[in-house]
Short mmCIF file of C-alpha atoms in Angstrom, two decimals:
data_model
loop_
_atom_site.label_atom_id
_atom_site.label_comp_id
_atom_site.label_asym_id
_atom_site.label_seq_id
_atom_site.Cartn_x
_atom_site.Cartn_y
_atom_site.Cartn_z
CA MET A 69 19.41 149.18 38.81
CA SER A 70 16.49 146.53 39.68
CA GLY A 71 17.31 143.01 40.30
CA LYS A 72 15.38 142.35 36.87
CA SER A 73 17.70 145.01 34.90
CA LEU A 74 20.78 143.18 36.73
CA LYS A 75 19.39 139.67 35.52
CA ASN A 76 18.85 140.68 31.92
CA ASN A 77 22.05 142.78 31.68
CA ALA A 78 23.98 139.89 33.36
CA GLU A 79 25.87 138.99 30.27
CA LEU A 80 27.46 142.42 29.19
CA LEU A 81 28.37 142.98 33.15
CA THR A 82 29.97 139.61 33.19
CA LEU A 83 32.22 140.30 29.81
CA GLY A 84 32.76 143.87 31.04
CA SER A 85 34.17 143.00 33.96
CA PHE A 86 36.63 140.19 32.63
CA VAL A 87 37.85 142.81 29.58
CA LEU A 88 38.20 145.17 32.26
CA ALA A 89 40.72 143.42 34.46
CA LEU A 90 42.78 142.01 31.38
CA VAL A 91 43.15 145.27 30.56
CA THR A 92 44.26 146.30 34.10
CA CYS A 93 46.73 143.61 34.52
CA ILE A 94 48.28 144.34 31.10
CA ILE A 95 48.58 148.08 31.91
CA SER A 96 49.75 147.57 35.38
CA GLY A 97 52.14 144.99 34.66
CA TYR A 98 50.55 142.36 36.73
CA SER A 99 50.38 138.64 35.62
CA ILE A 100 47.59 137.95 33.76
CA ILE A 101 46.63 135.09 35.68
CA TYR A 102 45.12 137.53 38.15
CA ALA A 103 42.77 138.36 35.64
CA LEU A 104 41.97 134.56 34.27
CA VAL A 105 41.16 134.20 37.78
CA PHE A 106 38.97 137.11 38.23
CA GLY A 107 37.24 136.01 35.07
CA LEU A 108 36.35 132.52 36.48
CA ILE A 109 34.92 133.92 39.42
CA CYS A 110 33.10 136.23 37.43
CA PHE A 111 31.93 133.58 34.92
CA ILE A 112 30.63 131.53 38.23
CA ILE A 113 28.75 134.66 39.60
CA TYR A 114 26.83 134.94 36.06
CA SER A 115 26.08 131.12 36.51
CA VAL A 116 24.55 131.65 40.09
CA VAL A 117 22.40 134.74 39.02
CA LYS A 118 21.29 133.03 35.83
CA GLY A 119 20.13 130.21 38.22
CA PHE A 120 22.45 126.97 37.87
CA ASP A 121 23.55 125.09 40.70
CA PHE A 122 26.72 124.04 41.82
CA HIS A 123 26.77 120.74 40.35
CA GLN A 124 25.99 122.19 37.11
CA ILE A 125 28.90 124.70 37.28
CA ASN A 126 31.06 122.19 38.32
CA ALA A 127 30.58 120.12 35.28
CA MET A 128 30.68 123.50 33.10
CA ILE A 129 34.53 124.20 34.70
CA TRP A 130 35.51 120.52 34.29
CA PHE A 131 33.74 120.05 30.86
CA GLY A 132 35.98 122.75 29.40
CA ILE A 133 39.22 121.07 30.81
CA PHE A 134 38.32 117.84 29.34
CA LYS A 135 37.70 119.10 26.43
CA LEU A 136 41.80 120.19 25.84
CA LYS A 137 42.99 117.14 27.47
CA ASN A 138 44.99 116.21 24.60
CA LEU A 139 46.61 119.63 24.57
CA PHE A 140 47.53 119.33 28.08
CA LEU A 141 49.36 115.77 27.30
CA ILE A 142 51.14 117.89 24.28
CA PHE A 143 52.59 120.51 27.10
CA VAL A 144 54.01 117.51 28.87
CA PHE A 145 55.78 116.18 25.99
CA ILE A 146 57.50 119.91 25.29
CA GLY A 147 58.78 119.94 28.44
CA LEU A 148 60.52 116.86 27.68
CA LEU A 149 61.18 117.46 24.35
CA THR A 150 63.08 120.76 24.88
CA ALA A 151 64.95 119.22 27.86
CA SER A 152 66.07 115.83 25.98
CA TRP A 153 67.16 117.77 22.87
CA ARG A 154 69.69 119.58 25.02
CA LEU A 155 70.80 116.59 26.84
CA SER A 156 71.20 114.58 23.45
CA GLY A 157 73.35 117.24 21.60
CA THR A 158 70.60 117.66 18.82
CA ILE A 159 70.28 121.76 19.79
CA PRO A 160 73.88 121.97 20.50
CA TYR A 161 75.39 120.04 17.26
CA ILE A 162 72.61 122.16 15.15
CA ILE A 163 73.90 125.27 16.44
CA HIS A 164 77.56 124.48 16.45
CA ARG A 165 77.23 123.81 12.68
CA SER A 166 75.15 126.95 11.76
CA ILE A 167 75.99 129.80 14.15
CA ASN A 168 79.01 131.41 12.25
CA LEU A 169 76.80 130.99 8.83
CA ILE A 170 74.65 133.28 9.59
CA ASN A 171 74.69 136.61 7.47
CA PRO A 172 73.52 139.57 9.76
CA ALA A 173 71.98 141.06 6.82
CA LEU A 174 69.49 138.50 6.22
CA PHE A 175 68.91 136.51 9.76
CA TYR A 176 65.56 138.12 10.93
CA ALA A 177 63.94 136.85 7.53
CA THR A 178 65.67 133.76 7.54
CA VAL A 179 64.39 132.87 10.67
CA PHE A 180 61.08 134.07 9.57
CA LEU A 181 61.10 131.98 6.20
CA LEU A 182 62.88 128.84 7.82
CA CYS A 183 59.78 128.67 10.69
CA CYS A 184 57.30 129.45 7.67
CA LEU A 185 58.88 125.92 6.07
CA ILE A 186 59.13 123.87 8.80
CA SER A 187 55.56 124.67 10.06
CA THR A 188 53.85 124.14 6.64
CA LEU A 189 55.82 120.61 6.63
CA ILE A 190 54.80 119.46 9.87
CA GLY A 191 51.13 121.41 10.21
CA THR A 192 51.88 122.96 13.88
CA ALA A 193 52.80 126.34 15.25
CA ILE A 194 53.65 124.76 18.78
CA GLY A 195 55.98 122.01 17.33
CA THR A 196 57.90 124.48 14.87
CA VAL A 197 58.27 127.10 18.14
CA SER A 198 59.12 123.97 20.35
CA THR A 199 62.27 122.93 17.87
CA ILE A 200 63.64 125.14 15.43
CA GLY A 201 62.28 128.08 17.08
CA ILE A 202 64.51 127.33 20.03
CA ILE A 203 67.85 126.46 18.17
CA CYS A 204 66.74 130.03 16.19
CA MET A 205 66.58 131.79 19.40
CA MET A 206 69.88 130.13 21.01
CA ILE A 207 71.70 131.22 17.92
CA ALA A 208 70.22 134.94 18.17
CA GLN A 209 71.54 134.72 22.25
CA ALA A 210 75.02 133.70 20.99
CA ASN A 211 74.96 136.43 18.17
CA GLN A 212 73.51 139.55 20.28
CA ALA A 213 70.68 139.72 18.18
CA ASP A 214 67.65 141.32 19.30
CA LEU A 215 65.76 138.54 21.00
CA GLY A 216 62.12 140.04 20.98
CA LEU A 217 62.34 140.66 16.87
CA THR A 218 63.65 137.16 16.63
CA ALA A 219 61.07 135.58 18.76
CA GLY A 220 58.47 137.76 16.59
CA ALA A 221 59.93 136.29 13.43
CA ILE A 222 59.42 132.68 14.90
CA ILE A 223 55.82 133.16 16.09
CA GLY A 224 54.71 134.70 12.82
CA GLY A 225 56.63 132.24 10.97
CA SER A 226 55.13 129.04 12.79
CA TYR A 227 51.82 130.41 12.56
CA PHE A 228 51.99 130.70 9.05
CA GLY A 229 52.20 127.19 8.57
CA ASP A 230 49.68 126.44 11.02
CA ARG A 231 46.94 128.46 8.73
CA PHE A 232 48.44 127.16 5.43
CA SER A 233 49.61 123.67 5.85
CA PRO A 234 47.00 120.54 4.95
CA MET A 235 48.41 118.78 8.14
CA SER A 236 47.65 121.39 10.37
CA SER A 237 45.00 120.77 13.11
CA SER A 238 43.26 124.42 12.80
CA ALA A 239 43.00 124.35 9.05
CA ASN A 240 41.22 121.10 9.11
CA LEU A 241 39.42 122.17 12.13
CA ILE A 242 37.79 125.18 10.04
CA CYS A 243 37.10 122.59 7.23
CA ASN A 244 34.93 120.51 9.60
CA LEU A 245 33.32 123.52 10.71
CA THR A 246 32.44 125.12 7.31
CA ASP A 247 32.03 121.71 5.51
CA THR A 248 34.28 122.86 3.04
CA ASN A 249 37.59 120.96 1.18
CA ILE A 250 41.22 121.92 3.08
CA TYR A 251 42.87 122.03 -0.48
CA THR A 252 40.34 124.22 -1.66
CA ASN A 253 40.60 126.58 0.91
CA LEU A 254 44.38 126.44 0.50
CA ARG A 255 44.00 127.63 -2.80
CA ASN A 256 41.45 130.12 -1.70
CA MET A 257 43.96 131.58 0.98
CA VAL A 258 46.92 132.31 -1.50
CA ARG A 259 45.18 135.57 -2.88
CA SER A 260 45.31 137.14 0.68
CA THR A 261 48.74 135.14 1.92
CA VAL A 262 51.12 136.70 -0.84
CA VAL A 263 51.20 140.25 -0.31
CA PRO A 264 51.63 140.31 3.52
CA PHE A 265 53.79 137.52 3.29
CA PHE A 266 56.36 139.47 1.23
CA ALA A 267 55.87 142.58 3.07
CA SER A 268 56.98 140.47 6.23
CA ILE A 269 60.01 139.66 4.67
CA LEU A 270 60.71 142.99 3.28
CA ILE A 271 60.31 144.44 6.63
CA TYR A 272 62.38 141.63 8.61
CA LEU A 273 65.30 142.55 5.90
CA ALA A 274 64.99 146.08 6.71
CA PHE A 275 65.43 145.31 10.34
CA SER A 276 68.36 142.60 9.80
CA LEU A 277 70.23 145.60 7.67
CA PHE A 278 69.31 148.31 10.30
CA ARG A 279 70.73 146.18 13.33
CA GLN A 280 73.36 143.85 12.16
CA SER A 281 75.90 146.24 13.45
CA VAL A 282 74.96 144.76 17.11
CA PHE A 283 75.90 141.12 15.37
CA LYS A 284 78.49 139.61 17.43
CA THR A 285 80.11 137.54 14.44
CA ASN A 286 82.44 134.74 14.37
CA VAL A 287 81.43 133.08 17.82
CA ASP A 288 83.96 130.70 18.93
CA VAL A 289 81.68 127.53 19.56
CA THR A 290 84.84 125.25 20.25
CA GLU A 291 83.86 124.82 23.62
CA ILE A 292 80.17 123.44 22.35
CA GLY A 293 82.60 120.64 20.82
CA ASN A 294 84.19 120.46 23.87
CA HIS A 295 81.18 119.85 26.23
CA PHE A 296 78.95 117.62 23.87
CA ALA A 297 79.92 114.52 21.82
CA LEU A 298 78.91 116.32 18.22
CA ARG A 299 78.34 113.26 16.18
CA PRO A 300 75.61 113.41 13.22
CA ILE A 301 73.48 110.57 15.14
CA VAL A 302 72.51 113.36 17.58
CA ILE A 303 70.14 114.83 14.97
CA LEU A 304 67.93 111.62 14.91
CA PRO A 305 65.38 113.26 17.50
CA ALA A 306 64.95 116.13 14.98
CA LEU A 307 64.78 114.28 11.83
CA ILE A 308 62.06 111.50 13.58
CA ILE A 309 59.68 114.91 13.92
CA LEU A 310 60.26 115.96 10.08
CA VAL A 311 59.78 112.55 8.69
CA PHE A 312 56.80 111.55 11.45
CA SER A 313 55.24 114.73 10.66
CA LEU A 314 55.41 114.26 6.85
CA LEU A 315 54.00 110.69 7.03
CA LYS A 316 51.08 112.18 9.30
CA VAL A 317 51.88 110.48 12.46
CA ARG A 318 49.73 111.62 15.45
CA VAL A 319 51.65 114.78 17.49
CA THR A 320 51.93 113.05 20.74
CA VAL A 321 53.53 109.85 19.32
CA THR A 322 55.83 111.83 17.07
CA MET A 323 57.34 113.69 20.11
CA LEU A 324 57.35 110.33 22.38
CA PHE A 325 59.48 108.90 19.84
CA SER A 326 61.58 111.70 19.47
CA ILE A 327 61.96 112.02 23.36
CA VAL A 328 62.79 108.42 23.52
CA SER A 329 65.50 108.44 20.72
CA ALA A 330 67.18 112.12 22.37
CA CYS A 331 67.18 110.07 25.81
CA LEU A 332 68.97 106.87 24.08
CA ILE A 333 71.47 109.26 22.94
CA ALA A 334 72.18 111.11 25.94
CA VAL A 335 72.97 107.89 27.32
CA LEU A 336 75.15 106.09 24.75
CA VAL A 337 76.52 109.23 23.08
CA GLN A 338 76.90 111.74 25.67
CA LYS A 339 77.26 109.41 28.78
CA ALA A 340 74.63 110.89 30.93
CA GLN A 341 73.99 109.32 33.73
CA ILE A 342 70.21 108.40 34.35
CA ALA A 343 69.23 110.36 37.39
CA ASP A 344 70.92 113.19 35.78
CA ILE A 345 68.45 112.68 32.48
CA LEU A 346 65.49 112.36 34.93
CA THR A 347 66.41 115.64 36.76
CA SER A 348 66.64 117.35 33.72
CA LEU A 349 63.43 116.48 32.20
CA LEU A 350 61.84 117.39 35.27
CA LEU A 351 63.47 120.83 36.10
CA GLY A 352 65.57 121.51 32.70
CA TYR A 353 69.00 120.92 31.29
CA GLU A 354 71.39 122.91 33.45
CA PRO A 355 75.13 122.24 31.68
CA HIS A 356 77.90 122.56 34.07
CA SER A 357 80.36 124.66 32.24
CA ASP A 358 82.16 128.10 32.53
CA SER A 359 81.39 128.67 29.10
CA ASN A 360 78.91 131.66 28.40
CA ILE A 361 78.06 129.65 24.93
CA VAL A 362 77.33 126.11 26.41
CA ARG A 363 75.15 127.66 29.50
CA LEU A 364 72.89 128.92 26.44
CA MET A 365 72.26 125.21 26.22
CA GLY A 366 70.44 124.94 28.99
CA GLY A 367 66.57 125.32 29.87
CA GLY A 368 63.88 123.10 29.07
CA GLY A 369 61.64 120.34 31.50
CA LEU A 370 58.42 120.20 32.38
CA ILE A 371 58.70 122.97 35.21
CA SER A 372 59.16 125.35 32.28
CA MET A 373 55.77 124.49 30.90
CA SER A 374 54.18 125.04 34.73
CA ARG A 375 52.84 128.60 34.09
CA ALA A 376 51.51 127.87 30.63
CA PHE A 377 49.52 124.71 32.17
CA VAL A 378 48.20 127.11 34.81
CA ILE A 379 47.04 129.86 32.28
CA ILE A 380 45.41 127.21 30.06
CA SER A 381 43.88 124.94 32.60
CA ILE A 382 42.18 128.39 33.58
CA SER A 383 41.05 129.62 30.23
CA ALA A 384 40.15 126.07 29.29
CA SER A 385 37.76 126.14 32.05
CA TYR A 386 35.68 128.95 30.07
CA PHE A 387 34.52 126.43 27.29
CA GLY A 388 31.74 125.06 29.38
CA PHE A 389 30.61 128.77 30.54
CA PHE A 390 30.43 129.56 27.04
CA LEU A 391 28.79 126.71 25.71
CA LYS A 392 26.09 126.05 28.23
CA THR A 393 25.32 129.84 29.06
CA ASP A 394 24.10 132.83 27.04
CA LEU A 395 27.38 134.55 27.79
CA ILE A 396 28.51 134.83 24.03
CA LYS A 397 24.84 135.66 22.86
CA ALA A 398 25.01 139.29 24.19
CA ILE A 399 27.51 139.60 21.12
CA ASP A 400 25.19 138.78 18.58
CA PRO A 401 23.06 141.93 18.13
CA VAL A 402 25.97 143.92 17.70
CA VAL A 403 27.67 141.55 14.98
CA GLN A 404 24.33 141.39 12.99
CA TYR A 405 24.34 145.50 13.27
CA HIS A 406 28.08 145.59 12.35
CA SER A 407 27.87 143.16 9.47
CA ASN A 408 24.89 145.26 7.52
CA ARG A 409 26.66 148.18 8.14
CA TYR A 410 30.57 147.37 6.81
CA GLY A 411 30.35 143.95 5.70
CA ASN A 412 31.28 140.38 6.92
CA PHE A 413 35.50 140.67 6.97
CA ALA A 414 35.31 144.09 8.54
CA THR A 415 32.99 142.25 11.20
CA ILE A 416 34.52 138.93 11.23
CA VAL A 417 38.12 140.73 12.17
CA PRO A 418 36.72 142.45 15.41
CA VAL A 419 34.47 139.04 16.70
CA SER A 420 37.40 137.52 16.29
CA LEU A 421 39.57 139.77 18.38
CA ILE A 422 36.70 139.59 21.25
CA THR A 423 36.65 135.76 21.08
CA ALA A 424 39.85 135.14 21.32
CA ALA A 425 40.19 137.98 23.97
CA LEU A 426 37.63 136.22 26.04
CA SER A 427 38.32 132.52 25.07
CA CYS A 428 42.34 132.64 25.65
CA ASN A 429 42.20 129.80 22.74
CA GLN A 430 42.95 129.62 19.38
CA THR A 431 40.00 126.60 19.12
CA LEU A 432 37.41 128.17 20.85
CA SER A 433 37.51 131.40 19.61
CA VAL A 434 37.42 129.82 15.95
CA MET A 435 34.39 127.66 16.65
CA LEU A 436 32.80 130.85 18.71
CA THR A 437 33.63 133.28 15.71
CA SER A 438 32.43 130.25 13.51
CA LYS A 439 28.92 130.19 15.19
CA LEU A 440 28.36 134.24 15.69
CA ILE A 441 28.95 135.06 12.00
CA GLU A 442 28.56 131.95 10.14
CA THR A 443 24.48 133.29 9.01
CA ARG A 444 25.97 136.16 7.28
CA TYR A 445 27.59 134.23 4.64
CA ALA A 446 26.30 132.59 1.57
CA SER A 447 29.05 131.07 0.57
CA ARG A 448 30.73 128.28 2.93
CA HIS A 449 34.39 128.88 1.14
CA GLU A 450 34.10 132.47 1.91
CA LEU A 451 33.44 132.01 5.17
CA ALA A 452 36.63 129.41 5.49
CA VAL A 453 39.08 131.50 4.04
CA ASP A 454 38.03 134.47 6.31
CA LEU A 455 38.19 132.71 9.54
CA GLU A 456 41.56 131.56 8.19
CA ASP A 457 42.54 135.24 7.63
CA SER A 458 41.09 136.37 11.27
CA ALA A 459 40.29 133.87 14.08
CA ILE A 460 43.64 131.57 13.33
CA VAL A 461 46.07 134.62 13.13
CA ILE A 462 44.59 137.21 15.52
CA ALA A 463 44.45 134.22 18.53
CA PRO A 464 48.30 134.07 18.91
CA LEU A 465 48.10 138.00 18.94
CA ILE A 466 46.18 137.96 22.18
CA PRO A 467 49.26 137.47 24.97
CA TRP A 468 47.12 135.62 27.27
CA SER A 469 45.97 133.16 24.70
CA VAL A 470 47.13 129.77 24.71
CA ALA A 471 48.33 130.27 21.22
CA ALA A 472 50.57 132.94 22.27
CA THR A 473 51.41 132.09 25.63
CA ILE A 474 53.15 128.38 24.75
CA PRO A 475 55.35 129.86 22.52
CA ILE A 476 56.16 132.96 24.62
CA ILE A 477 57.22 130.69 27.35
CA VAL A 478 59.01 127.98 25.36
CA LEU A 479 61.22 130.58 23.65
CA ASN A 480 61.47 132.63 27.19
CA ALA A 481 60.29 135.81 25.70
CA GLU A 482 58.63 138.60 26.41
CA SER A 483 54.97 139.39 25.37
CA SER A 484 56.38 142.62 23.25
CA SER A 485 58.08 140.25 21.06
CA LEU A 486 54.43 139.54 19.46
CA LEU A 487 54.69 143.26 18.03
CA TYR A 488 57.22 141.86 15.59
CA ALA A 489 55.16 138.84 14.21
CA PHE A 490 54.16 141.05 11.53
CA PHE A 491 52.66 138.53 9.11
CA LEU A 492 49.96 138.01 12.00
CA TYR A 493 48.54 141.19 11.35
CA LEU A 494 49.70 142.38 8.19
CA LEU A 495 46.99 139.41 6.77
CA PRO A 496 43.77 140.82 8.42
CA VAL A 497 44.75 144.37 8.04
CA MET A 498 45.71 144.16 4.33
CA LYS A 499 42.78 142.52 3.37
CA LEU A 500 40.45 144.91 5.04
CA MET A 501 42.31 147.13 3.40
CA ALA A 502 41.78 145.73 0.13
CA ASN A 503 37.95 144.92 0.78
CA ARG A 504 37.60 148.56 1.68
CA ALA A 505 39.44 149.57 -1.60
CA ARG A 506 36.98 147.31 -3.67
CA LEU A 507 34.05 148.33 -2.03
CA ARG A 508 35.09 152.14 -3.04
CA VAL A 509 35.72 151.22 -6.64
CA THR A 510 32.21 149.25 -6.78
CA GLN A 511 30.27 152.36 -5.13
CA SER A 512 32.24 154.45 -7.86
CA GLU A 513 30.98 152.48 -10.52
CA VAL A 514 27.43 152.78 -9.75
CA SER A 515 27.06 156.13 -8.87
CA PRO A 516 25.57 158.23 -11.39
#
């Protein structure tokens, strides 16, 4: 291959190499971090081939990381929140009061519906996973339920509200990109939401009925009461999250108030020492008990977010390369051809899949997908709904994406749990099927 030909095909070579590295890591079981580092090297080499100098490349890397600075702050707060809620007795209190009320025949469907409700109220998937999601996982552990299925129900339910809440940052991002009204978008989304939503509930009910025999019922929770002071005041940190979110207080401020209140409760109610609180906030809470159910309460802390921090730092650096170079333009001719032949939604789904896999970031995936496909739409509201039904729900299905990495790490789950987040892929699949069915009807009506 000549130098000129190589330069002309640099985009495809670079993206192809990165995708190959991702697939190799997934198949071989190696950490996805290796593929992400390799991708960064590929993008740097590509930039050099395209004539960018060291200072420009360095600026592109830091541009992307700086763009996500608020997300990094949220990571810090999530680590502190997950430890402080354990220390204060917030999580133990809720589990103590609810664990024996669980109906095995409804468990997974209940988890999904509860996460749908909370995420719609507070408008954030990460906030839902970090609070009620952790509690659901602990209840599942105590009852010996399927942890992968539980995590999938939590993730699916959490991103239901991330897509369908007027307080969702991703929903508002799409409004800004498409210049549409969020409430109009929510009304338009109902049509594509109803069937996959109820289909997901039925699937979780089927799993609940099929696997209820493995549940350990009547779990002895007396040890929780012996280890923690379970007074009603300990649920205050959870109430702060809910009330502040409904009042549309900024998420970092909301989490900070919740963390501070939890630490105060840990000192005043649980009689925790300041040194133990600081250690737990950094390294995670470790209860000193011989009880299996009390030991389940351990975890959290800043250190629990270290892997997510590394993954997101690397993937964030990609933003500058996609924005400042012609990398993503290699996909544009394919998009135009596919849209002309198969229609807009049948095009936006694979485009969302590609952008989510390459950018490793839900926000960037939405922005890139919108940029690549927007000229194909006559209606801005149609574009907005199609983005909600594709890019928003597909990004959490990519194991190395920020949208999937954080929930998996916070829940201490396996990547395979994404297979049980039924709502996230039933939505685009069912909409594709409905569009195809309508197209066939239209074609049959115009045929002689």
